[in-house]
PDB file of C-alpha atoms and ligand atoms in Angstrom:
ATOM      1  CA  MET B  14      24.872  30.793  16.782  1.00 51.00           C
ATOM      2  CA  LYS B  15      21.807  29.126  14.951  1.00 50.00           C
ATOM      3  CA  PRO B  16      22.116  25.501  14.441  1.00 54.00           C
ATOM      4  CA  ARG B  17      21.780  24.768  10.943  1.00 66.00           C
ATOM      5  CA  LEU B  18      20.090  22.100   9.081  1.00 70.00           C
ATOM      6  CA  SER B  19      21.691  20.092   6.123  1.00 71.00           C
ATOM      7  CA  GLU B  20      19.885  20.061   2.929  1.00 69.00           C
ATOM      8  CA  PRO B  21      18.729  16.597   3.111  1.00 68.00           C
ATOM      9  CA  ALA B  22      17.188  17.064   6.730  1.00 70.00           C
ATOM     10  CA  ARG B  23      15.499  20.317   5.559  1.00 69.00           C
ATOM     11  CA  ARG B  24      14.007  18.989   2.601  1.00 67.00           C
ATOM     12  CA  TYR B  25      12.768  15.787   4.719  1.00 65.00           C
ATOM     13  CA  LEU B  26      11.234  18.082   6.966  1.00 66.00           C
ATOM     14  CA  LYS B  27       9.670  19.755   4.107  1.00 68.00           C
ATOM     15  CA  GLN B  28       8.177  16.301   2.731  1.00 65.00           C
ATOM     16  CA  VAL B  29       6.675  15.591   6.290  1.00 62.00           C
ATOM     17  CA  ARG B  30       5.403  19.459   6.538  1.00 69.00           C
ATOM     18  CA  ASP B  31       3.620  18.633   3.082  1.00 66.00           C
ATOM     19  CA  ILE B  32       1.991  15.542   3.888  1.00 69.00           C
ATOM     20  CA  PHE B  33       1.011  15.648   7.620  1.00 67.00           C
ATOM     21  CA  GLY B  34       0.272  19.817   7.621  1.00 65.00           C
ATOM     22  CA  ASP B  35       1.935  22.291  10.008  1.00 58.00           C
ATOM     23  CA  GLU B  36       2.230  20.353  12.899  1.00 51.00           C
ATOM     24  CA  ILE B  37       5.208  18.052  11.992  1.00 51.00           C
ATOM     25  CA  TYR B  38       6.088  14.375  12.789  1.00 51.00           C
ATOM     26  CA  LEU B  39       9.604  13.096  12.892  1.00 51.00           C
ATOM     27  CA  ASP B  40      10.731   9.651  13.016  1.00 51.00           C
ATOM     28  CA  LEU B  41      14.356   9.873  12.537  1.00 47.00           C
ATOM     29  CA  ASN B  42      14.908   6.053  14.154  1.00 48.00           C
ATOM     30  CA  GLU B  43      16.249   3.574  11.948  1.00 48.00           C
ATOM     31  CA  ILE B  44      14.551   0.414  11.908  1.00 46.00           C
ATOM     32  CA  ASP B  45      16.101  -2.659  13.076  1.00 44.00           C
ATOM     33  CA  PRO B  46      16.933  -4.690  10.314  1.00 47.00           C
ATOM     34  CA  GLU B  47      14.597  -7.820  10.450  1.00 46.00           C
ATOM     35  CA  PRO B  48      15.103 -11.436  10.842  1.00 44.00           C
ATOM     36  CA  GLU B  49      16.241 -13.086   7.427  1.00 45.00           C
ATOM     37  CA  LYS B  50      13.209 -15.021   5.723  1.00 48.00           C
ATOM     38  CA  ILE B  51      13.268 -17.714   2.804  1.00 47.00           C
ATOM     39  CA  SER B  52      11.534 -15.484   0.345  1.00 53.00           C
ATOM     40  CA  GLY B  53       9.540 -17.441  -2.261  1.00 62.00           C
ATOM     41  CA  ASP B  54       9.743 -17.300  -5.943  1.00 92.00           C
ATOM     42  CA  LEU B  55       7.428 -14.208  -6.292  1.00 96.00           C
ATOM     43  CA  GLU B  56       9.237 -13.271  -9.576  1.00 95.00           C
ATOM     44  CA  ALA B  57       8.787 -17.036 -11.036  1.00 96.00           C
ATOM     45  CA  PHE B  58       4.697 -16.618  -9.712  1.00 97.00           C
ATOM     46  CA  HIS B  59       4.670 -13.513 -11.935  1.00 97.00           C
ATOM     47  CA  ARG B  60       5.850 -14.736 -14.991  1.00 96.00           C
ATOM     48  CA  GLU B  61       3.312 -17.641 -14.532  1.00 97.00           C
ATOM     49  CA  VAL B  62       0.669 -15.426 -14.137  1.00 98.00           C
ATOM     50  CA  CYS B  63       1.039 -12.149 -16.061  1.00 98.00           C
ATOM     51  CA  GLU B  64      -0.661 -13.654 -19.316  1.00 98.00           C
ATOM     52  CA  CYS B  65      -3.975 -14.214 -17.321  1.00 98.00           C
ATOM     53  CA  GLN B  66      -7.296 -14.245 -19.589  1.00 98.00           C
ATOM     54  CA  LYS B  67      -9.035 -15.590 -16.740  1.00 98.00           C
ATOM     55  CA  CYS B  68     -11.546 -12.151 -16.683  1.00 98.00           C
ATOM     56  CA  PRO B  69     -12.227  -9.663 -19.391  1.00 97.00           C
ATOM     57  CA  LEU B  70     -10.266  -7.198 -18.042  1.00 98.00           C
ATOM     58  CA  GLY B  71      -7.194  -9.424 -19.314  1.00 98.00           C
ATOM     59  CA  LYS B  72      -8.328  -7.856 -22.971  1.00 98.00           C
ATOM     60  CA  SER B  73      -8.574  -4.389 -22.114  1.00 98.00           C
ATOM     61  CA  ARG B  74      -5.742  -3.668 -20.023  1.00 98.00           C
ATOM     62  CA  ASN B  75      -2.520  -2.658 -21.005  1.00 98.00           C
ATOM     63  CA  LYS B  76      -0.219  -4.114 -18.405  1.00 98.00           C
ATOM     64  CA  PHE B  77      -0.672  -7.082 -16.294  1.00 98.00           C
ATOM     65  CA  VAL B  78      -0.094  -5.136 -12.318  1.00 98.00           C
ATOM     66  CA  PHE B  79       1.704  -7.872 -10.410  1.00 98.00           C
ATOM     67  CA  GLY B  80       3.255  -5.752  -7.500  1.00 98.00           C
ATOM     68  CA  VAL B  81       6.522  -4.144  -6.486  1.00 97.00           C
ATOM     69  CA  GLY B  82       8.567  -3.939  -3.536  1.00 97.00           C
ATOM     70  CA  ASP B  83      10.831  -6.519  -1.167  1.00 97.00           C
ATOM     71  CA  PRO B  84       9.920 -10.075  -1.659  1.00 96.00           C
ATOM     72  CA  ASN B  85      10.285 -10.144   2.289  1.00 95.00           C
ATOM     73  CA  ALA B  86       8.243  -7.446   3.064  1.00 97.00           C
ATOM     74  CA  SER B  87       6.962  -7.549   6.924  1.00 98.00           C
ATOM     75  CA  LEU B  88       4.394  -4.914   5.514  1.00 98.00           C
ATOM     76  CA  LEU B  89       1.897  -5.945   2.409  1.00 98.00           C
ATOM     77  CA  LEU B  90      -0.173  -2.911   1.385  1.00 98.00           C
ATOM     78  CA  VAL B  91      -3.149  -3.428  -1.003  1.00 98.00           C
ATOM     79  CA  GLY B  92      -5.143  -1.276  -3.088  1.00 98.00           C
ATOM     80  CA  GLU B  93      -8.239  -2.310  -5.119  1.00 98.00           C
ATOM     81  CA  ALA B  94      -6.988  -2.252  -8.625  1.00 98.00           C
ATOM     82  CA  PRO B  95      -4.705  -0.044 -10.747  1.00 98.00           C
ATOM     83  CA  GLY B  96      -5.698   3.088 -12.129  1.00 96.00           C
ATOM     84  CA  ARG B  97      -4.402   4.834 -15.736  1.00 96.00           C
ATOM     85  CA  ASP B  98      -0.893   5.455 -14.898  1.00 96.00           C
ATOM     86  CA  GLU B  99      -0.082   1.876 -13.059  1.00 97.00           C
ATOM     87  CA  ASP B 100      -2.042   0.246 -16.306  1.00 98.00           C
ATOM     88  CA  LEU B 101       0.452   1.807 -18.395  1.00 97.00           C
ATOM     89  CA  LYS B 102       3.408   1.583 -16.417  1.00 97.00           C
ATOM     90  CA  GLY B 103       2.648  -1.719 -14.951  1.00 98.00           C
ATOM     91  CA  GLU B 104       3.757  -0.568 -11.124  1.00 98.00           C
ATOM     92  CA  PRO B 105       0.670  -0.203  -8.824  1.00 98.00           C
ATOM     93  CA  PHE B 106       0.480   3.678  -6.869  1.00 97.00           C
ATOM     94  CA  VAL B 107       2.391   5.665  -9.436  1.00 96.00           C
ATOM     95  CA  GLY B 108       0.386   8.190  -9.853  1.00 90.00           C
ATOM     96  CA  ARG B 109      -0.142  11.461  -7.423  1.00 93.00           C
ATOM     97  CA  ALA B 110      -1.664   8.853  -4.588  1.00 94.00           C
ATOM     98  CA  GLY B 111       1.583   6.850  -5.313  1.00 96.00           C
ATOM     99  CA  PHE B 112       3.860   9.683  -4.669  1.00 95.00           C
ATOM    100  CA  LEU B 113       2.189  10.787  -1.486  1.00 96.00           C
ATOM    101  CA  LEU B 114       2.379   6.783  -0.397  1.00 97.00           C
ATOM    102  CA  ASP B 115       6.073   7.118  -1.206  1.00 97.00           C
ATOM    103  CA  GLN B 116       5.983  10.129   1.425  1.00 96.00           C
ATOM    104  CA  ILE B 117       4.100   8.165   3.968  1.00 97.00           C
ATOM    105  CA  LEU B 118       5.925   4.921   3.853  1.00 97.00           C
ATOM    106  CA  LYS B 119       9.477   7.066   4.458  1.00 96.00           C
ATOM    107  CA  ALA B 120       8.060   8.965   7.349  1.00 95.00           C
ATOM    108  CA  ILE B 121       8.001   5.354   9.156  1.00 96.00           C
ATOM    109  CA  GLY B 122      11.776   4.554   8.063  1.00 95.00           C
ATOM    110  CA  ARG B 123      10.359   2.326   5.171  1.00 96.00           C
ATOM    111  CA  SER B 124      10.032   2.716   1.401  1.00 96.00           C
ATOM    112  CA  ARG B 125       8.075   0.958  -1.714  1.00 93.00           C
ATOM    113  CA  TYR B 126      11.703  -1.114  -1.801  1.00 93.00           C
ATOM    114  CA  LYS B 127      12.600  -1.915   1.521  1.00 91.00           C
ATOM    115  CA  ASN B 128      10.573  -3.689   3.776  1.00 95.00           C
ATOM    116  CA  VAL B 129       7.067  -3.048   2.106  1.00 98.00           C
ATOM    117  CA  TYR B 130       5.437  -4.983  -0.913  1.00 98.00           C
ATOM    118  CA  ILE B 131       2.590  -3.175  -2.779  1.00 98.00           C
ATOM    119  CA  CYS B 132      -0.271  -4.549  -4.738  1.00 98.00           C
ATOM    120  CA  ASN B 133      -3.746  -4.780  -5.626  1.00 98.00           C
ATOM    121  CA  VAL B 134      -6.834  -6.778  -5.311  1.00 98.00           C
ATOM    122  CA  LEU B 135      -7.357  -6.589  -8.812  1.00 98.00           C
ATOM    123  CA  LYS B 136      -4.220  -7.147 -10.809  1.00 98.00           C
ATOM    124  CA  CYS B 137      -5.581  -5.414 -14.155  1.00 98.00           C
ATOM    125  CA  ARG B 138      -7.260  -1.890 -14.865  1.00 98.00           C
ATOM    126  CA  PRO B 139     -11.303  -2.005 -14.466  1.00 98.00           C
ATOM    127  CA  PRO B 140     -12.599   0.040 -17.057  1.00 97.00           C
ATOM    128  CA  GLU B 141     -12.870   4.155 -16.317  1.00 95.00           C
ATOM    129  CA  ASN B 142     -11.639   2.758 -13.062  1.00 94.00           C
ATOM    130  CA  ARG B 143     -14.978   1.464 -11.736  1.00 97.00           C
ATOM    131  CA  ASP B 144     -15.185  -0.711  -8.876  1.00 96.00           C
ATOM    132  CA  PRO B 145     -13.815  -4.410  -9.261  1.00 97.00           C
ATOM    133  CA  LEU B 146     -16.914  -6.597  -9.600  1.00 97.00           C
ATOM    134  CA  ALA B 147     -17.309  -9.627  -7.558  1.00 97.00           C
ATOM    135  CA  GLY B 148     -16.664 -12.382 -10.535  1.00 98.00           C
ATOM    136  CA  GLU B 149     -13.143 -10.340 -10.981  1.00 98.00           C
ATOM    137  CA  VAL B 150     -12.392 -10.680  -7.315  1.00 98.00           C
ATOM    138  CA  GLU B 151     -13.288 -14.143  -7.467  1.00 98.00           C
ATOM    139  CA  GLN B 152     -10.790 -14.600 -10.294  1.00 98.00           C
ATOM    140  CA  CYS B 153      -7.861 -12.563  -9.308  1.00 98.00           C
ATOM    141  CA  GLU B 154      -8.106 -13.036  -5.105  1.00 98.00           C
ATOM    142  CA  PRO B 155      -6.290 -16.331  -5.287  1.00 98.00           C
ATOM    143  CA  TYR B 156      -3.063 -14.356  -7.210  1.00 98.00           C
ATOM    144  CA  LEU B 157      -3.154 -11.767  -3.694  1.00 98.00           C
ATOM    145  CA  LEU B 158      -3.214 -15.117  -1.593  1.00 98.00           C
ATOM    146  CA  GLU B 159      -0.615 -16.679  -3.438  1.00 98.00           C
ATOM    147  CA  GLN B 160       1.368 -13.635  -2.839  1.00 98.00           C
ATOM    148  CA  ILE B 161       0.941 -13.301   0.584  1.00 98.00           C
ATOM    149  CA  ARG B 162       2.078 -16.948   1.010  1.00 97.00           C
ATOM    150  CA  LEU B 163       5.057 -16.303  -0.563  1.00 97.00           C
ATOM    151  CA  ILE B 164       6.182 -12.936   1.363  1.00 97.00           C
ATOM    152  CA  LYS B 165       4.369 -14.087   4.613  1.00 97.00           C
ATOM    153  CA  PRO B 166       4.076 -10.690   5.883  1.00 98.00           C
ATOM    154  CA  LYS B 167       3.353  -9.853   9.304  1.00 98.00           C
ATOM    155  CA  LEU B 168       0.735  -7.131   8.293  1.00 98.00           C
ATOM    156  CA  ILE B 169      -1.617  -6.349   5.434  1.00 98.00           C
ATOM    157  CA  VAL B 170      -2.799  -3.351   5.077  1.00 98.00           C
ATOM    158  CA  SER B 171      -5.420  -2.373   2.485  1.00 98.00           C
ATOM    159  CA  LEU B 172      -5.857   1.097   1.331  1.00 98.00           C
ATOM    160  CA  GLY B 173      -9.473   2.600   0.992  1.00 98.00           C
ATOM    161  CA  ARG B 174     -12.748   1.734   1.279  1.00 98.00           C
ATOM    162  CA  VAL B 175     -13.460  -0.798  -1.639  1.00 98.00           C
ATOM    163  CA  ALA B 176      -9.989  -2.770  -0.643  1.00 98.00           C
ATOM    164  CA  GLY B 177     -11.051  -2.957   2.856  1.00 98.00           C
ATOM    165  CA  GLN B 178     -14.852  -4.167   1.940  1.00 98.00           C
ATOM    166  CA  THR B 179     -13.489  -6.689  -0.500  1.00 98.00           C
ATOM    167  CA  LEU B 180     -10.578  -8.156   1.318  1.00 98.00           C
ATOM    168  CA  LEU B 181     -13.339  -8.667   4.450  1.00 98.00           C
ATOM    169  CA  ARG B 182     -16.679  -9.304   2.488  1.00 97.00           C
ATOM    170  CA  VAL B 183     -18.241  -6.266   4.528  1.00 98.00           C
ATOM    171  CA  ASP B 184     -20.317  -3.431   3.330  1.00 97.00           C
ATOM    172  CA  LYS B 185     -19.190  -0.961   6.057  1.00 97.00           C
ATOM    173  CA  PRO B 186     -18.377   2.138   6.004  1.00 98.00           C
ATOM    174  CA  LEU B 187     -14.200   2.869   6.095  1.00 97.00           C
ATOM    175  CA  LYS B 188     -14.594   4.367   9.400  1.00 96.00           C
ATOM    176  CA  SER B 189     -15.914   1.073  10.678  1.00 97.00           C
ATOM    177  CA  MET B 190     -13.182  -1.053   9.721  1.00 98.00           C
ATOM    178  CA  ARG B 191     -10.367   1.179  11.148  1.00 98.00           C
ATOM    179  CA  ASN B 192      -8.694   0.675  14.430  1.00 97.00           C
ATOM    180  CA  ILE B 193      -9.309  -2.865  14.319  1.00 98.00           C
ATOM    181  CA  ILE B 194      -7.251  -5.767  13.382  1.00 98.00           C
ATOM    182  CA  HIS B 195      -8.904  -8.119  11.487  1.00 98.00           C
ATOM    183  CA  ASP B 196      -8.029 -11.400  10.112  1.00 98.00           C
ATOM    184  CA  TYR B 197      -7.418 -12.182   6.258  1.00 98.00           C
ATOM    185  CA  TYR B 198      -6.936 -16.229   5.748  1.00 98.00           C
ATOM    186  CA  GLY B 199      -4.708 -15.840   9.239  1.00 98.00           C
ATOM    187  CA  THR B 200      -2.570 -12.619   8.407  1.00 98.00           C
ATOM    188  CA  PRO B 201      -3.393  -9.866  10.510  1.00 98.00           C
ATOM    189  CA  LEU B 202      -5.124  -6.970   8.490  1.00 98.00           C
ATOM    190  CA  MET B 203      -5.788  -3.184   9.068  1.00 98.00           C
ATOM    191  CA  VAL B 204      -7.542  -0.671   6.624  1.00 98.00           C
ATOM    192  CA  THR B 205      -6.287   2.629   6.473  1.00 98.00           C
ATOM    193  CA  TYR B 206      -7.718   5.577   3.805  1.00 98.00           C
ATOM    194  CA  HIS B 207      -6.832   5.704   0.328  1.00 98.00           C
ATOM    195  CA  PRO B 208      -4.167   8.049  -0.394  1.00 97.00           C
ATOM    196  CA  ALA B 209      -5.979   9.380  -3.359  1.00 97.00           C
ATOM    197  CA  ALA B 210      -8.564  10.285  -0.639  1.00 97.00           C
ATOM    198  CA  LEU B 211      -5.636  12.338   1.302  1.00 97.00           C
ATOM    199  CA  LEU B 212      -5.431  14.430  -1.677  1.00 96.00           C
ATOM    200  CA  ARG B 213      -9.190  14.912  -2.393  1.00 97.00           C
ATOM    201  CA  ASN B 214      -9.711  15.796   1.917  1.00 97.00           C
ATOM    202  CA  GLU B 215      -6.507  17.305   3.715  1.00 95.00           C
ATOM    203  CA  ASN B 216      -8.559  16.700   6.931  1.00 97.00           C
ATOM    204  CA  LEU B 217      -7.804  12.905   6.423  1.00 97.00           C
ATOM    205  CA  LYS B 218      -3.965  13.159   6.600  1.00 95.00           C
ATOM    206  CA  ARG B 219      -3.978  13.159  10.611  1.00 96.00           C
ATOM    207  CA  PRO B 220      -6.211  10.145  10.797  1.00 97.00           C
ATOM    208  CA  THR B 221      -4.090   8.377   8.337  1.00 97.00           C
ATOM    209  CA  TRP B 222      -1.029   9.382  10.356  1.00 96.00           C
ATOM    210  CA  ASP B 223      -2.544   7.861  13.533  1.00 97.00           C
ATOM    211  CA  ASP B 224      -2.966   4.871  11.420  1.00 98.00           C
ATOM    212  CA  PHE B 225       0.536   4.832  10.418  1.00 98.00           C
ATOM    213  CA  LYS B 226       1.838   4.838  13.504  1.00 97.00           C
ATOM    214  CA  LYS B 227      -0.328   1.725  14.597  1.00 97.00           C
ATOM    215  CA  ILE B 228       1.330  -0.031  11.809  1.00 98.00           C
ATOM    216  CA  ARG B 229       4.545   1.363  12.736  1.00 97.00           C
ATOM    217  CA  ASP B 230       4.230   0.067  16.703  1.00 97.00           C
ATOM    218  CA  PHE B 231       2.822  -3.205  15.283  1.00 98.00           C
ATOM    219  CA  LEU B 232       5.585  -4.077  12.847  1.00 97.00           C
ATOM    220  CA  GLU B 233       8.198  -3.370  15.820  1.00 95.00           C
ATOM    221  CA  ALA B 234       6.369  -5.173  18.466  1.00 94.00           C
TER     222      ALA B 234
HETATM  223  N1  URA G   6      -5.297   2.878  -6.815  1.00 52.34           N
HETATM  224  C1  URA G   6      -5.314   1.761  -6.191  1.00 52.34           C
HETATM  225  O1  URA G   6      -6.029   1.423  -5.732  1.00 52.34           O
HETATM  226  N2  URA G   6      -4.334   0.841  -6.811  1.00 52.34           N
HETATM  227  C2  URA G   6      -3.590   1.534  -7.662  1.00 52.34           C
HETATM  228  O2  URA G   6      -2.143   0.696  -7.877  1.00 52.34           O
HETATM  229  C3  URA G   6      -3.409   3.148  -7.899  1.00 52.34           C
HETATM  230  C4  URA G   6      -4.725   3.447  -7.264  1.00 52.34           C
END
């Protein structure tokens, strides 16, 4: 008799295939619970800064997008800035790209609420989703640094060329920032593709999955 898959297992395999194509990857191992860390008061910091008007984006935003996730996360994901959906909801990566990101996290046994924290370099949406300006980064990056100080992640992963270039202060293509463990003020940082890029170009799914396997291995080492 043919073995039958349960409905959740079938759904899981379909999701993995949707993300990574016909070559199916499985990662069903439970991640060991990580040791307790004393969590800083992220929520108090959020309340302290959420009315920020240090740059003109304070006037044009709908919502200040502080970040979402586990305040004790070992993995911190950093995008460039909120887009339209994020600006309306007040949460990072909630559009189609966010859904794909959630699927990728699931494939390494994590989620945006479990062992992961997600935020952006800029906490407010730039008009028409243009790239962050140097002056905006200068005002906003200290918020990211404080989030890192409170969360104490083992690894930061920046999503996409713009976030990578901004954090590393380089003007290099994404390809040449990948596959390197950089240093961001004392915390290891890796650069991978932005999930929105995967929606535009299927061929990036494979190298992205390679990156996330390295991310998983780094976190488990
Ligand atoms: N792109 C980003 O870089 N960040 C978001 O929050 C959403 C889309």
